[in-house]
Amino acid sequence: MDCSPGSLVADVSNLFFGMLAKWDFQTLTDCELYTINHENYNSIATYIPEWTQHEKLFMAKCFSTSEDRIYCHLAMTSEERYPMLFEYSPSIFNQAPLQYIAS
């Protein structure tokens, strides 16, 4: 999963529903990472009145990203995915070892 600076990474089932996390996240480079648990996430609307609109956009982005990833893995070959990754996330080629990119 490519995560450029400013990106958001989430286990949506855990964040929204408090279910056990399905994923472990590991960084390949130094980064500044902020975390939030299910209970704190649910209290955001108390502090940010327009949170409902932001949350709606966040959820739409999560689903859109998931759809794109599923499509790429089902409908494209690795030879087709590689140039697309280079087009959308060129910085990953300077940050991650090639064996991670290939997998």
C-alpha atoms as a printed R data frame, in Angstrom:
    type eleno elety resid chain resno       x      y       z
1   ATOM     1    CA   MET     A     1   0.000  0.000   0.000
2   ATOM     2    CA   ASP     A     2   1.474  3.312  -1.021
3   ATOM     3    CA   CYS     A     3   1.072  6.084   1.491
4   ATOM     4    CA   SER     A     4   2.578  9.369   0.485
5   ATOM     5    CA   PRO     A     5   3.001 12.222   2.977
6   ATOM     6    CA   GLY     A     6  -0.387 13.387   4.170
7   ATOM     7    CA   SER     A     7  -2.049 10.058   3.416
8   ATOM     8    CA   LEU     A     8  -4.456  8.303   5.709
9   ATOM     9    CA   VAL     A     9  -4.243  4.603   6.496
10  ATOM    10    CA   ALA     A    10  -7.045  2.886   8.362
11  ATOM    11    CA   ASP     A    11  -8.506 -0.468   9.216
12  ATOM    12    CA   VAL     A    12 -12.063  0.720   8.556
13  ATOM    13    CA   SER     A    13 -13.815 -2.146  10.392
14  ATOM    14    CA   ASN     A    14 -11.774 -1.443  13.483
15  ATOM    15    CA   LEU     A    15 -12.131  2.324  13.287
16  ATOM    16    CA   PHE     A    16 -15.875  2.469  12.635
17  ATOM    17    CA   PHE     A    17 -17.117 -0.646  14.399
18  ATOM    18    CA   GLY     A    18 -14.468 -1.450  17.002
19  ATOM    19    CA   MET     A    19 -13.870 -4.892  15.476
20  ATOM    20    CA   LEU     A    20 -10.497 -6.588  15.894
21  ATOM    21    CA   ALA     A    21  -8.017 -5.123  13.436
22  ATOM    22    CA   LYS     A    22  -7.373 -7.212  10.347
23  ATOM    23    CA   TRP     A    23  -4.128 -5.473   9.448
24  ATOM    24    CA   ASP     A    24  -0.771 -4.622  10.907
25  ATOM    25    CA   PHE     A    25   0.853 -1.560   9.383
26  ATOM    26    CA   GLN     A    26   4.598 -1.241   9.001
27  ATOM    27    CA   THR     A    27   6.483  1.784   7.736
28  ATOM    28    CA   LEU     A    28   9.465  1.454   5.451
29  ATOM    29    CA   THR     A    29  10.732  4.957   6.162
30  ATOM    30    CA   ASP     A    30  10.668  7.303   9.121
31  ATOM    31    CA   CYS     A    31   7.340  9.057   9.410
32  ATOM    32    CA   GLU     A    32   5.167 11.097  11.709
33  ATOM    33    CA   LEU     A    33   2.211  8.933  12.635
34  ATOM    34    CA   TYR     A    34  -0.984  9.904  14.414
35  ATOM    35    CA   THR     A    35  -3.359  7.288  15.781
36  ATOM    36    CA   ILE     A    36  -6.924  7.278  17.035
37  ATOM    37    CA   ASN     A    37  -8.932  4.512  18.626
38  ATOM    38    CA   HIS     A    38 -12.581  3.629  18.048
39  ATOM    39    CA   GLU     A    39 -13.885  5.438  21.131
40  ATOM    40    CA   ASN     A    40 -12.050  8.665  20.360
41  ATOM    41    CA   TYR     A    41 -13.078  8.492  16.726
42  ATOM    42    CA   ASN     A    42 -16.720  8.305  17.779
43  ATOM    43    CA   SER     A    43 -16.337 11.455  19.876
44  ATOM    44    CA   ILE     A    44 -14.935 13.673  17.095
45  ATOM    45    CA   ALA     A    45 -18.358 15.098  16.220
46  ATOM    46    CA   THR     A    46 -18.521 16.566  19.709
47  ATOM    47    CA   TYR     A    47 -15.528 18.765  18.900
48  ATOM    48    CA   ILE     A    48 -15.985 19.345  15.159
49  ATOM    49    CA   PRO     A    49 -19.581 20.295  14.295
50  ATOM    50    CA   GLU     A    50 -19.114 19.726  10.541
51  ATOM    51    CA   TRP     A    51 -17.585 16.290  11.108
52  ATOM    52    CA   THR     A    52 -20.500 14.438   9.470
53  ATOM    53    CA   GLN     A    53 -19.634 15.958   6.084
54  ATOM    54    CA   HIS     A    54 -15.924 15.228   6.496
55  ATOM    55    CA   GLU     A    55 -16.655 11.679   7.594
56  ATOM    56    CA   LYS     A    56 -18.847 11.099   4.554
57  ATOM    57    CA   LEU     A    57 -16.005 12.181   2.247
58  ATOM    58    CA   PHE     A    58 -13.529 10.069   4.219
59  ATOM    59    CA   MET     A    59 -15.714  6.969   3.880
60  ATOM    60    CA   ALA     A    60 -16.236  7.590   0.160
61  ATOM    61    CA   LYS     A    61 -12.461  7.877  -0.303
62  ATOM    62    CA   CYS     A    62 -11.892  4.628   1.619
63  ATOM    63    CA   PHE     A    63 -14.364  2.734  -0.559
64  ATOM    64    CA   SER     A    64 -13.090  4.300  -3.772
65  ATOM    65    CA   THR     A    65  -9.514  3.362  -2.915
66  ATOM    66    CA   SER     A    66 -10.591 -0.197  -2.094
67  ATOM    67    CA   GLU     A    67 -12.468 -0.504  -5.373
68  ATOM    68    CA   ASP     A    68  -9.453  0.743  -7.325
69  ATOM    69    CA   ARG     A    69  -7.137 -1.734  -5.617
70  ATOM    70    CA   ILE     A    70  -9.510 -4.653  -6.164
71  ATOM    71    CA   TYR     A    71  -9.956 -3.723  -9.809
72  ATOM    72    CA   CYS     A    72  -6.211 -3.458 -10.365
73  ATOM    73    CA   HIS     A    73  -5.557 -6.873  -8.876
74  ATOM    74    CA   LEU     A    74  -8.425 -8.618 -10.650
75  ATOM    75    CA   ALA     A    75  -8.370 -6.954 -14.059
76  ATOM    76    CA   MET     A    76  -4.735 -5.960 -14.624
77  ATOM    77    CA   THR     A    77  -1.507 -7.872 -14.957
78  ATOM    78    CA   SER     A    78   1.537 -6.956 -12.901
79  ATOM    79    CA   GLU     A    79   3.061 -5.540 -16.097
80  ATOM    80    CA   GLU     A    80   0.064 -3.173 -16.362
81  ATOM    81    CA   ARG     A    81   0.052 -2.263 -12.663
82  ATOM    82    CA   TYR     A    82   3.725 -1.287 -12.516
83  ATOM    83    CA   PRO     A    83   3.535  1.779 -14.854
84  ATOM    84    CA   MET     A    84   0.312  2.851 -13.167
85  ATOM    85    CA   LEU     A    85   2.015  2.777  -9.766
86  ATOM    86    CA   PHE     A    86   4.882  4.801 -11.205
87  ATOM    87    CA   GLU     A    87   2.425  7.358 -12.597
88  ATOM    88    CA   TYR     A    88   0.393  7.795  -9.390
89  ATOM    89    CA   SER     A    89   3.070  7.197  -6.747
90  ATOM    90    CA   PRO     A    90   6.522  7.875  -8.178
91  ATOM    91    CA   SER     A    91   7.999  8.664  -4.750
92  ATOM    92    CA   ILE     A    92   7.577  5.041  -3.646
93  ATOM    93    CA   PHE     A    93  10.370  4.026  -6.028
94  ATOM    94    CA   ASN     A    94  12.795  6.167  -4.029
95  ATOM    95    CA   GLN     A    95  11.540  5.019  -0.633
96  ATOM    96    CA   ALA     A    96  10.842  1.289  -0.837
97  ATOM    97    CA   PRO     A    97  13.087 -1.592  -1.847
98  ATOM    98    CA   LEU     A    98  12.126 -3.049  -5.225
99  ATOM    99    CA   GLN     A    99  11.230 -6.444  -3.724
100 ATOM   100    CA   TYR     A   100   8.416 -4.739  -1.778
101 ATOM   101    CA   ILE     A   101   7.186 -2.903  -4.849
102 ATOM   102    CA   ALA     A   102   7.226 -6.116  -6.886
103 ATOM   103    CA   SER     A   103   5.185 -7.966  -4.309
